[in-house]
Structure formats: structure tokens, C-alpha cells
Amino acid sequence: MTQRTTIPVRPAQLAPVRVGRGKAVHLGSLSSITGPDGSPRYVAAWCGASGRGDDVRAGEAITDPIDCRTCLRTQPRPIELINASLTGEPTTLPHTGLVVPHTKLRVTDVRRVPGTGGTRARLMLGEHFIGYISSGVHFQPIGGTWIDTTDLAGYAADCRTAAGKTLNVRDVLGTMVREYEAADHRHAIPAAEFDHNNECVGCGTAGHDEPCDPTCPFITGTFGPAVTLRAAAGRLTQHPGKIGYLVRSAIRAAARHLTGSPRCYDLAEATISALGDHLTEQADPAFKQMTGGELITWYGQCAPLRTITVALYAAAARYDGSDFDPTEDFAALPA
């Protein structure tokens, strides 16, 4: 009988680390070989520096930029991204409200891809082109940059929404595309929309005569899934299906109107995802096997208008982390 053996694999985790040679900070990899105390160790991967004297252990905060000249010459783009995260200042993007750890990463162009119906955005790191963002919000690196989605995950982990929520790589890239489009097209912020209670769907201000709160999306131009869900509720009757209502179509129409862009895929998909997560969380046991997308379809075809509207507002409240009382807010709607 042949006994199978397991060969340890060293993770391809890059991090600044001081090892061996002098006081330089090198680009290191997490080693599968542990130190005397059993803790993981870093080894320099690119310049040949090795030996004892590590200053960094796995999980520790890293504060020193990489300054090894050999590392900088052989791996300039990953090091530029790492150093920017250590030296950059958090910045709030003006059109989307996304808080980014630095502004080295940015979108510089969005163009249609002939014959596909999709788009492709150029992603830059400083002055260097590192890849494309597809219309499906997937990163496509170019050869020779040594930057991939794993590297961008570290950047995304430090990004926050205006409400302080964390985001994944796809959410961050989609927001960066929307930020570029908002700045490029200089889309005029639409007028505030009011719901069945005559309240602004952005900030809840009552009545057309009252000024909106300064943080209202219709003032700042920053539209997220919550306001899109509430705006979509008022568009349900404009998107009837053969049976019931086309909820996804109402959401996409709201996203297009709020952003002023036909390429609002990221906001629409994030909104649909937020609704699906809420419906999945609230589903009765008989519906637990259904996905969020299937529940959205079921609600659109089988639920009354009031029930769909309540679900949209409840999903918005869940996304915002705010309180929600359907009996108080929706008493005026027909059952």
C-alpha cells in the first residue's frame, strides 16, 4: 500500500519585511518554514536577502515602506501599491462617497468593446496602466505588472462606503468606474424623489417645501443600494410583467435615473444583491431552498404591490442599518 505524503506549499503572500542585509526593507513572502517559536517567518523573495533578523511576523501591522533598490527594480508595481497603502492619506471620492486609502489607483477611461455590447475601463496605478475592468466588474491584468485580484483585495479591505461599511474587490472596482463616469459626464444630480408618505427617498425629509438634509444623496450625488431600492419602489407600476411586476427592471431604471449613466451595472447589481440577501434572510422555511434571485422573481410575480414595496424598503433599511416599521410607514398603501 502506497502512503500519500503532503508537500507543504508556501503561500504567495507578499509583504514588506526586513530580513538579513542591513536595514533595507524588502519585498517578502510568507514562508512555510516557521521560526523557533512556531510563528511564520517571512523571507525576501526577489533580491536574495536572507538570514535571521526578521522584524515582521505574520499578522503584525507593517509601517515601513519597501526601500530595497533591487526589489524596487524587479517588482515595481506591487511595491508601488504596497508603499501607497503605507504612505497615502484616506480620501473620500467626491461623486460616490467611497473612502479610499490612497488615490494611486484610479480609472482613466471607459469605452465600449465592439461586437460585445459590453464596456472596458482602464485601471491605472499612479502613471502606470495595470489592466482593465470589464463591464461585469472583473479585473483583467496586463502582462508584466505582477498585479492581480489578490493584490487589489488588500486595497479593497481598506475602502469604506460613506456609511463605514466594508466592500469586496468587485464593489470597489465598480464604484471606481462609476466615480470616473460621474466626473467625466458631469451628470446633473436629479431632483429629490418623494414616496407614498411624501418623504424624500434619500433622506426622509417630509414634504417638497422642506430642504433636504445636507447629507442627502440628492444633494451629494452619492447613490447607493438603499436609496435605489426606495426609488425603485415608486417605479414598480411602470414595469408590469405578464404576471405581477418586473422588480429587477424597476431597480435598473432607478439606477439609470439616479446615476445618469446607461452603464450603471455595478449599482443595479449591488441593489439587486441587497434585496436578495434581505429576502433570503426573511424567507419562511418553505422558501429556504430558493436563492435570492429566485425570491425576487417570486415576489414580483406572486406578491401584492404593497408587499413588494415593503420588502424594498425593508431591504433598504437593512442595508443602511436603520430601524424599520412597515405598519407605520405603509399604512396608506393598498393591501
mmCIF file of C-alpha atoms in Angstrom:
data_model
loop_
_atom_site.group_PDB
_atom_site.id
_atom_site.type_symbol
_atom_site.label_atom_id
_atom_site.label_comp_id
_atom_site.label_asym_id
_atom_site.label_seq_id
_atom_site.Cartn_x
_atom_site.Cartn_y
_atom_site.Cartn_z
ATOM 1 C CA MET A 1 0.000 0.000 0.000
ATOM 2 C CA THR A 2 1.379 3.368 -1.002
ATOM 3 C CA GLN A 3 1.285 6.049 1.644
ATOM 4 C CA ARG A 4 0.442 9.521 0.389
ATOM 5 C CA THR A 5 2.566 12.397 1.597
ATOM 6 C CA THR A 6 1.668 16.051 1.731
ATOM 7 C CA ILE A 7 4.161 18.602 0.496
ATOM 8 C CA PRO A 8 3.744 21.964 2.244
ATOM 9 C CA VAL A 9 3.014 24.801 -0.144
ATOM 10 C CA ARG A 10 4.277 28.277 0.602
ATOM 11 C CA PRO A 11 1.504 30.865 0.233
ATOM 12 C CA ALA A 12 2.212 33.597 -2.303
ATOM 13 C CA GLN A 13 1.599 36.345 0.245
ATOM 14 C CA LEU A 14 3.677 39.465 -0.312
ATOM 15 C CA ALA A 15 4.536 41.912 2.449
ATOM 16 C CA PRO A 16 7.259 44.387 3.366
ATOM 17 C CA VAL A 17 9.821 42.709 5.624
ATOM 18 C CA ARG A 18 13.286 43.439 6.961
ATOM 19 C CA VAL A 19 15.495 40.388 6.591
ATOM 20 C CA GLY A 20 19.233 39.919 6.761
ATOM 21 C CA ARG A 21 21.005 42.541 4.703
ATOM 22 C CA GLY A 22 21.443 45.762 6.611
ATOM 23 C CA LYS A 23 18.444 47.948 7.353
ATOM 24 C CA ALA A 24 16.670 47.787 3.982
ATOM 25 C CA VAL A 25 13.007 46.794 3.810
ATOM 26 C CA HIS A 26 12.481 44.075 1.212
ATOM 27 C CA LEU A 27 9.527 42.551 -0.621
ATOM 28 C CA GLY A 28 8.937 39.296 1.248
ATOM 29 C CA SER A 29 6.862 36.141 1.020
ATOM 30 C CA LEU A 30 5.311 34.233 3.877
ATOM 31 C CA SER A 31 7.422 31.115 4.348
ATOM 32 C CA SER A 32 6.140 27.636 5.155
ATOM 33 C CA ILE A 33 9.150 27.260 7.439
ATOM 34 C CA THR A 34 8.343 28.527 10.921
ATOM 35 C CA GLY A 35 10.631 30.181 13.400
ATOM 36 C CA PRO A 36 11.887 28.615 16.660
ATOM 37 C CA ASP A 37 8.705 29.678 18.460
ATOM 38 C CA GLY A 38 6.490 28.175 15.748
ATOM 39 C CA SER A 39 5.440 31.521 14.264
ATOM 40 C CA PRO A 40 5.501 32.020 10.488
ATOM 41 C CA ARG A 41 8.510 33.785 9.042
ATOM 42 C CA TYR A 42 8.978 35.987 6.018
ATOM 43 C CA VAL A 43 11.764 35.582 3.506
ATOM 44 C CA ALA A 44 12.840 38.033 0.836
ATOM 45 C CA ALA A 45 11.585 36.696 -2.476
ATOM 46 C CA TRP A 46 13.205 38.873 -5.093
ATOM 47 C CA CYS A 47 16.565 40.335 -4.121
ATOM 48 C CA GLY A 48 18.274 37.389 -2.451
ATOM 49 C CA ALA A 49 18.414 38.891 1.030
ATOM 50 C CA SER A 50 18.084 36.109 3.567
ATOM 51 C CA GLY A 51 19.106 35.026 7.022
ATOM 52 C CA ARG A 52 17.976 35.816 10.519
ATOM 53 C CA GLY A 53 16.827 39.134 11.871
ATOM 54 C CA ASP A 54 13.192 39.385 10.730
ATOM 55 C CA ASP A 55 11.406 42.376 12.234
ATOM 56 C CA VAL A 56 7.933 41.407 10.997
ATOM 57 C CA ARG A 57 5.746 38.475 11.984
ATOM 58 C CA ALA A 58 2.531 37.281 10.375
ATOM 59 C CA GLY A 59 -0.428 39.394 11.433
ATOM 60 C CA GLU A 60 1.587 42.366 12.656
ATOM 61 C CA ALA A 61 0.906 45.844 11.352
ATOM 62 C CA ILE A 62 3.513 46.975 8.818
ATOM 63 C CA THR A 63 4.563 50.617 8.854
ATOM 64 C CA ASP A 64 7.782 50.818 6.824
ATOM 65 C CA PRO A 65 7.700 51.283 3.019
ATOM 66 C CA ILE A 66 9.866 48.965 0.911
ATOM 67 C CA ASP A 67 13.134 50.682 0.029
ATOM 68 C CA CYS A 68 15.353 47.869 -1.255
ATOM 69 C CA ARG A 69 16.583 49.041 -4.671
ATOM 70 C CA THR A 70 16.721 45.525 -6.088
ATOM 71 C CA CYS A 71 13.171 44.771 -5.022
ATOM 72 C CA LEU A 72 12.014 48.098 -6.467
ATOM 73 C CA ARG A 73 13.678 47.344 -9.782
ATOM 74 C CA THR A 74 12.350 43.795 -10.154
ATOM 75 C CA GLN A 75 8.805 44.267 -8.754
ATOM 76 C CA PRO A 76 7.961 47.973 -9.149
ATOM 77 C CA ARG A 77 4.162 47.729 -9.461
ATOM 78 C CA PRO A 78 3.362 45.531 -6.415
ATOM 79 C CA ILE A 79 5.752 47.635 -4.339
ATOM 80 C CA GLU A 80 4.177 50.867 -5.559
ATOM 81 C CA LEU A 81 0.775 49.571 -4.424
ATOM 82 C CA ILE A 82 2.107 48.398 -1.036
ATOM 83 C CA ASN A 83 4.008 51.620 -0.358
ATOM 84 C CA ALA A 84 0.995 53.735 -1.325
ATOM 85 C CA SER A 85 -1.072 51.901 1.285
ATOM 86 C CA LEU A 86 1.564 52.756 3.902
ATOM 87 C CA THR A 87 2.121 56.400 2.991
ATOM 88 C CA GLY A 88 -1.158 57.525 1.404
ATOM 89 C CA GLU A 89 -3.904 59.507 3.115
ATOM 90 C CA PRO A 90 -7.535 58.288 3.201
ATOM 91 C CA THR A 91 -9.569 60.235 0.659
ATOM 92 C CA THR A 92 -13.323 60.486 0.045
ATOM 93 C CA LEU A 93 -14.169 60.375 -3.651
ATOM 94 C CA PRO A 94 -16.434 63.343 -4.440
ATOM 95 C CA HIS A 95 -19.099 61.693 -6.609
ATOM 96 C CA THR A 96 -19.612 58.287 -4.996
ATOM 97 C CA GLY A 97 -18.575 58.937 -1.393
ATOM 98 C CA LEU A 98 -16.215 55.946 -1.427
ATOM 99 C CA VAL A 99 -13.417 56.344 1.133
ATOM 100 C CA VAL A 100 -10.151 55.001 -0.328
ATOM 101 C CA PRO A 101 -6.795 54.558 1.465
ATOM 102 C CA HIS A 102 -4.984 56.442 -1.305
ATOM 103 C CA THR A 103 -5.613 57.773 -4.809
ATOM 104 C CA LYS A 104 -2.870 55.885 -6.665
ATOM 105 C CA LEU A 105 -5.489 53.514 -8.122
ATOM 106 C CA ARG A 106 -7.913 55.208 -10.481
ATOM 107 C CA VAL A 107 -9.963 54.675 -13.637
ATOM 108 C CA THR A 108 -8.968 56.841 -16.586
ATOM 109 C CA ASP A 109 -11.207 55.708 -19.437
ATOM 110 C CA VAL A 110 -14.368 53.678 -20.128
ATOM 111 C CA ARG A 111 -15.059 52.504 -23.669
ATOM 112 C CA ARG A 112 -17.402 50.094 -25.403
ATOM 113 C CA VAL A 113 -15.948 46.829 -26.675
ATOM 114 C CA PRO A 114 -17.051 46.414 -30.334
ATOM 115 C CA GLY A 115 -19.214 43.391 -31.032
ATOM 116 C CA THR A 116 -19.830 42.520 -27.368
ATOM 117 C CA GLY A 117 -22.217 45.166 -26.080
ATOM 118 C CA GLY A 118 -20.003 45.498 -23.016
ATOM 119 C CA THR A 119 -17.527 48.088 -21.793
ATOM 120 C CA ARG A 120 -13.936 48.104 -20.631
ATOM 121 C CA ALA A 121 -12.365 50.562 -18.173
ATOM 122 C CA ARG A 122 -8.647 51.265 -17.892
ATOM 123 C CA LEU A 123 -7.228 50.920 -14.360
ATOM 124 C CA MET A 124 -4.106 52.912 -13.542
ATOM 125 C CA LEU A 125 -1.652 52.653 -10.656
ATOM 126 C CA GLY A 126 -0.054 56.067 -10.474
ATOM 127 C CA GLU A 127 1.038 56.772 -14.037
ATOM 128 C CA HIS A 128 1.184 53.092 -14.998
ATOM 129 C CA PHE A 129 -1.540 51.129 -16.807
ATOM 130 C CA ILE A 130 -2.069 47.806 -14.984
ATOM 131 C CA GLY A 131 -5.221 46.299 -16.521
ATOM 132 C CA TYR A 132 -8.873 46.531 -17.484
ATOM 133 C CA ILE A 133 -12.138 46.383 -15.557
ATOM 134 C CA SER A 134 -14.774 44.587 -17.620
ATOM 135 C CA SER A 135 -18.454 45.552 -17.712
ATOM 136 C CA GLY A 136 -19.043 42.536 -15.466
ATOM 137 C CA VAL A 137 -16.689 44.213 -12.969
ATOM 138 C CA HIS A 138 -13.843 41.719 -13.263
ATOM 139 C CA PHE A 139 -10.201 42.780 -13.210
ATOM 140 C CA GLN A 140 -8.122 41.727 -16.237
ATOM 141 C CA PRO A 141 -4.421 42.481 -15.544
ATOM 142 C CA ILE A 142 -1.983 43.080 -18.366
ATOM 143 C CA GLY A 143 1.201 41.047 -18.593
ATOM 144 C CA GLY A 144 4.305 42.169 -16.767
ATOM 145 C CA THR A 145 2.633 44.138 -13.964
ATOM 146 C CA TRP A 146 2.555 41.313 -11.379
ATOM 147 C CA ILE A 147 -0.697 42.800 -10.062
ATOM 148 C CA ASP A 148 -3.772 40.605 -9.705
ATOM 149 C CA THR A 149 -7.058 40.469 -7.810
ATOM 150 C CA THR A 150 -5.270 39.267 -4.665
ATOM 151 C CA ASP A 151 -3.244 42.479 -4.572
ATOM 152 C CA LEU A 152 -6.369 44.560 -5.110
ATOM 153 C CA ALA A 153 -8.082 42.718 -2.246
ATOM 154 C CA GLY A 154 -5.716 44.409 0.201
ATOM 155 C CA TYR A 155 -6.658 47.797 -1.234
ATOM 156 C CA ALA A 156 -10.379 46.952 -1.118
ATOM 157 C CA ALA A 157 -10.090 45.851 2.514
ATOM 158 C CA ASP A 158 -9.135 49.418 3.463
ATOM 159 C CA CYS A 159 -12.002 51.021 1.490
ATOM 160 C CA ARG A 160 -15.265 52.038 3.135
ATOM 161 C CA THR A 161 -18.624 53.327 1.996
ATOM 162 C CA ALA A 162 -19.856 56.684 3.235
ATOM 163 C CA ALA A 163 -21.704 54.718 5.935
ATOM 164 C CA GLY A 164 -18.471 52.989 7.021
ATOM 165 C CA LYS A 165 -19.271 49.579 5.530
ATOM 166 C CA THR A 166 -16.579 47.306 4.120
ATOM 167 C CA LEU A 167 -16.544 46.286 0.450
ATOM 168 C CA ASN A 168 -15.132 43.491 -1.671
ATOM 169 C CA VAL A 169 -12.915 43.951 -4.723
ATOM 170 C CA ARG A 170 -15.811 43.902 -7.183
ATOM 171 C CA ASP A 171 -17.752 46.552 -5.247
ATOM 172 C CA VAL A 172 -14.693 48.824 -5.082
ATOM 173 C CA LEU A 173 -13.832 48.467 -8.782
ATOM 174 C CA GLY A 174 -17.450 49.090 -9.785
ATOM 175 C CA THR A 175 -17.580 52.206 -7.629
ATOM 176 C CA MET A 176 -14.319 53.474 -9.139
ATOM 177 C CA VAL A 177 -15.815 53.100 -12.627
ATOM 178 C CA ARG A 178 -18.921 54.957 -11.501
ATOM 179 C CA GLU A 179 -16.755 57.680 -9.960
ATOM 180 C CA TYR A 180 -14.975 58.183 -13.284
ATOM 181 C CA GLU A 181 -18.244 58.237 -15.225
ATOM 182 C CA ALA A 182 -19.774 60.758 -12.833
ATOM 183 C CA ALA A 183 -16.760 63.055 -13.168
ATOM 184 C CA ASP A 184 -16.435 62.519 -16.922
ATOM 185 C CA HIS A 185 -20.090 63.024 -17.829
ATOM 186 C CA ARG A 186 -20.680 65.669 -15.176
ATOM 187 C CA HIS A 187 -24.153 64.252 -14.688
ATOM 188 C CA ALA A 188 -26.566 66.722 -13.113
ATOM 189 C CA ILE A 189 -27.877 65.381 -9.814
ATOM 190 C CA PRO A 190 -31.576 64.567 -10.280
ATOM 191 C CA ALA A 191 -34.251 66.324 -8.258
ATOM 192 C CA ALA A 192 -35.264 64.678 -4.995
ATOM 193 C CA GLU A 193 -37.897 61.957 -5.296
ATOM 194 C CA PHE A 194 -40.746 61.581 -2.808
ATOM 195 C CA ASP A 195 -42.561 58.405 -1.827
ATOM 196 C CA HIS A 196 -46.111 57.458 -0.812
ATOM 197 C CA ASN A 197 -45.617 59.279 2.513
ATOM 198 C CA ASN A 198 -44.427 62.423 0.715
ATOM 199 C CA GLU A 199 -40.932 61.832 2.153
ATOM 200 C CA CYS A 200 -37.660 62.111 0.259
ATOM 201 C CA VAL A 201 -36.406 58.611 -0.625
ATOM 202 C CA GLY A 202 -32.869 59.836 0.007
ATOM 203 C CA CYS A 203 -33.031 61.354 3.491
ATOM 204 C CA GLY A 204 -36.640 61.075 4.680
ATOM 205 C CA THR A 205 -37.350 64.825 4.719
ATOM 206 C CA ALA A 206 -41.115 65.365 4.745
ATOM 207 C CA GLY A 207 -42.688 67.475 2.014
ATOM 208 C CA HIS A 208 -41.488 69.202 -1.119
ATOM 209 C CA ASP A 209 -41.201 72.529 0.691
ATOM 210 C CA GLU A 210 -38.672 71.349 3.287
ATOM 211 C CA PRO A 211 -34.967 71.413 2.325
ATOM 212 C CA CYS A 212 -33.206 68.053 2.267
ATOM 213 C CA ASP A 213 -30.550 67.153 4.805
ATOM 214 C CA PRO A 214 -27.038 68.208 3.646
ATOM 215 C CA THR A 215 -26.022 64.541 3.564
ATOM 216 C CA CYS A 216 -28.962 63.543 1.334
ATOM 217 C CA PRO A 217 -27.880 61.671 -1.828
ATOM 218 C CA PHE A 218 -29.868 64.171 -3.886
ATOM 219 C CA ILE A 219 -27.556 66.857 -2.501
ATOM 220 C CA THR A 220 -24.231 64.978 -2.560
ATOM 221 C CA GLY A 221 -24.877 62.965 -5.741
ATOM 222 C CA THR A 222 -23.821 59.761 -3.972
ATOM 223 C CA PHE A 223 -26.353 56.995 -4.616
ATOM 224 C CA GLY A 224 -26.123 53.545 -3.074
ATOM 225 C CA PRO A 225 -28.358 50.453 -2.920
ATOM 226 C CA ALA A 226 -30.606 51.826 -0.155
ATOM 227 C CA VAL A 227 -31.808 54.927 -1.992
ATOM 228 C CA THR A 228 -32.007 52.907 -5.238
ATOM 229 C CA LEU A 229 -34.309 50.371 -3.570
ATOM 230 C CA ARG A 230 -36.634 53.109 -2.332
ATOM 231 C CA ALA A 231 -36.574 54.834 -5.720
ATOM 232 C CA ALA A 232 -37.354 51.509 -7.429
ATOM 233 C CA ALA A 233 -40.437 51.046 -5.224
ATOM 234 C CA GLY A 234 -42.018 54.065 -6.878
ATOM 235 C CA ARG A 235 -41.306 52.620 -10.330
ATOM 236 C CA LEU A 236 -42.875 49.188 -9.873
ATOM 237 C CA THR A 237 -46.121 50.138 -11.595
ATOM 238 C CA GLN A 238 -44.086 51.353 -14.607
ATOM 239 C CA HIS A 239 -42.632 47.853 -15.060
ATOM 240 C CA PRO A 240 -45.505 45.368 -15.142
ATOM 241 C CA GLY A 241 -44.870 41.794 -16.176
ATOM 242 C CA LYS A 242 -47.201 39.257 -17.708
ATOM 243 C CA ILE A 243 -47.849 38.366 -14.080
ATOM 244 C CA GLY A 244 -47.106 40.906 -11.366
ATOM 245 C CA TYR A 245 -44.134 43.261 -11.651
ATOM 246 C CA LEU A 246 -40.584 43.175 -13.034
ATOM 247 C CA VAL A 247 -38.691 44.104 -9.883
ATOM 248 C CA ARG A 248 -35.220 43.943 -11.457
ATOM 249 C CA SER A 249 -36.311 46.226 -14.297
ATOM 250 C CA ALA A 250 -37.602 48.784 -11.793
ATOM 251 C CA ILE A 251 -34.263 48.662 -9.929
ATOM 252 C CA ARG A 252 -32.235 49.112 -13.124
ATOM 253 C CA ALA A 253 -34.441 52.009 -14.211
ATOM 254 C CA ALA A 254 -33.933 53.698 -10.838
ATOM 255 C CA ALA A 255 -30.153 53.173 -11.035
ATOM 256 C CA ARG A 256 -30.012 54.641 -14.546
ATOM 257 C CA HIS A 257 -32.005 57.689 -13.486
ATOM 258 C CA LEU A 258 -30.022 58.344 -10.313
ATOM 259 C CA THR A 259 -26.571 57.958 -11.876
ATOM 260 C CA GLY A 260 -27.430 59.409 -15.281
ATOM 261 C CA SER A 261 -25.492 56.573 -16.911
ATOM 262 C CA PRO A 262 -26.680 53.632 -19.005
ATOM 263 C CA ARG A 263 -23.651 51.744 -17.644
ATOM 264 C CA CYS A 264 -24.918 51.539 -14.073
ATOM 265 C CA TYR A 265 -24.371 47.789 -13.790
ATOM 266 C CA ASP A 266 -22.488 47.910 -10.502
ATOM 267 C CA LEU A 267 -25.113 49.957 -8.652
ATOM 268 C CA ALA A 268 -28.004 47.925 -10.101
ATOM 269 C CA GLU A 269 -26.373 44.595 -9.289
ATOM 270 C CA ALA A 270 -25.421 45.719 -5.775
ATOM 271 C CA THR A 271 -29.023 46.804 -5.214
ATOM 272 C CA ILE A 272 -30.434 43.524 -6.539
ATOM 273 C CA SER A 273 -27.974 41.643 -4.328
ATOM 274 C CA ALA A 274 -29.035 43.653 -1.262
ATOM 275 C CA LEU A 275 -32.683 42.835 -1.955
ATOM 276 C CA GLY A 276 -31.905 39.150 -2.498
ATOM 277 C CA ASP A 277 -29.954 38.979 0.779
ATOM 278 C CA HIS A 278 -32.870 40.512 2.672
ATOM 279 C CA LEU A 279 -35.455 38.184 1.135
ATOM 280 C CA THR A 280 -33.253 35.162 1.854
ATOM 281 C CA GLU A 281 -32.849 36.230 5.472
ATOM 282 C CA GLN A 282 -36.595 36.746 5.946
ATOM 283 C CA ALA A 283 -37.815 33.743 3.940
ATOM 284 C CA ASP A 284 -40.244 31.277 5.505
ATOM 285 C CA PRO A 285 -38.974 27.701 5.960
ATOM 286 C CA ALA A 286 -40.873 26.596 2.843
ATOM 287 C CA PHE A 287 -38.777 29.020 0.743
ATOM 288 C CA LYS A 288 -35.367 28.432 2.333
ATOM 289 C CA GLN A 289 -34.159 26.413 -0.659
ATOM 290 C CA MET A 290 -34.691 29.342 -3.033
ATOM 291 C CA THR A 291 -31.861 31.701 -3.926
ATOM 292 C CA GLY A 292 -32.093 35.466 -3.537
ATOM 293 C CA GLY A 293 -32.648 35.852 -7.281
ATOM 294 C CA GLU A 294 -35.447 33.273 -7.288
ATOM 295 C CA LEU A 295 -37.119 35.008 -4.354
ATOM 296 C CA ILE A 296 -37.016 38.351 -6.178
ATOM 297 C CA THR A 297 -38.736 36.740 -9.169
ATOM 298 C CA TRP A 298 -41.311 35.050 -6.932
ATOM 299 C CA TYR A 299 -42.129 38.295 -5.128
ATOM 300 C CA GLY A 300 -42.523 40.139 -8.417
ATOM 301 C CA GLN A 301 -44.912 37.539 -9.819
ATOM 302 C CA CYS A 302 -46.880 36.472 -6.748
ATOM 303 C CA ALA A 303 -46.799 39.168 -4.062
ATOM 304 C CA PRO A 304 -49.154 42.178 -3.948
ATOM 305 C CA LEU A 305 -47.744 45.619 -4.725
ATOM 306 C CA ARG A 306 -47.765 46.626 -1.056
ATOM 307 C CA THR A 307 -45.798 43.526 -0.039
ATOM 308 C CA ILE A 308 -43.162 44.160 -2.713
ATOM 309 C CA THR A 309 -42.871 47.810 -1.687
ATOM 310 C CA VAL A 310 -42.477 46.845 1.969
ATOM 311 C CA ALA A 311 -39.762 44.353 1.000
ATOM 312 C CA LEU A 312 -37.841 47.011 -0.943
ATOM 313 C CA TYR A 313 -37.976 49.464 1.951
ATOM 314 C CA ALA A 314 -37.079 46.770 4.476
ATOM 315 C CA ALA A 315 -34.061 45.762 2.369
ATOM 316 C CA ALA A 316 -33.014 49.427 2.214
ATOM 317 C CA ALA A 317 -33.264 49.727 5.998
ATOM 318 C CA ARG A 318 -31.270 46.519 6.434
ATOM 319 C CA TYR A 319 -28.563 47.833 4.107
ATOM 320 C CA ASP A 320 -28.417 51.172 5.963
ATOM 321 C CA GLY A 321 -28.649 49.556 9.378
ATOM 322 C CA SER A 322 -31.674 51.701 10.281
ATOM 323 C CA ASP A 323 -34.948 50.894 12.038
ATOM 324 C CA PHE A 324 -37.973 49.886 10.000
ATOM 325 C CA ASP A 325 -41.672 49.781 10.895
ATOM 326 C CA PRO A 326 -43.831 48.576 7.977
ATOM 327 C CA THR A 327 -47.130 49.113 9.798
ATOM 328 C CA GLU A 328 -46.381 52.792 10.365
ATOM 329 C CA ASP A 329 -44.741 53.652 7.040
ATOM 330 C CA PHE A 330 -47.068 51.756 4.716
ATOM 331 C CA ALA A 331 -50.496 52.062 6.269
ATOM 332 C CA ALA A 332 -51.591 54.299 3.394
ATOM 333 C CA LEU A 333 -50.746 51.757 0.704
ATOM 334 C CA PRO A 334 -53.468 49.401 -0.533
ATOM 335 C CA ALA A 335 -53.091 45.854 0.737
#
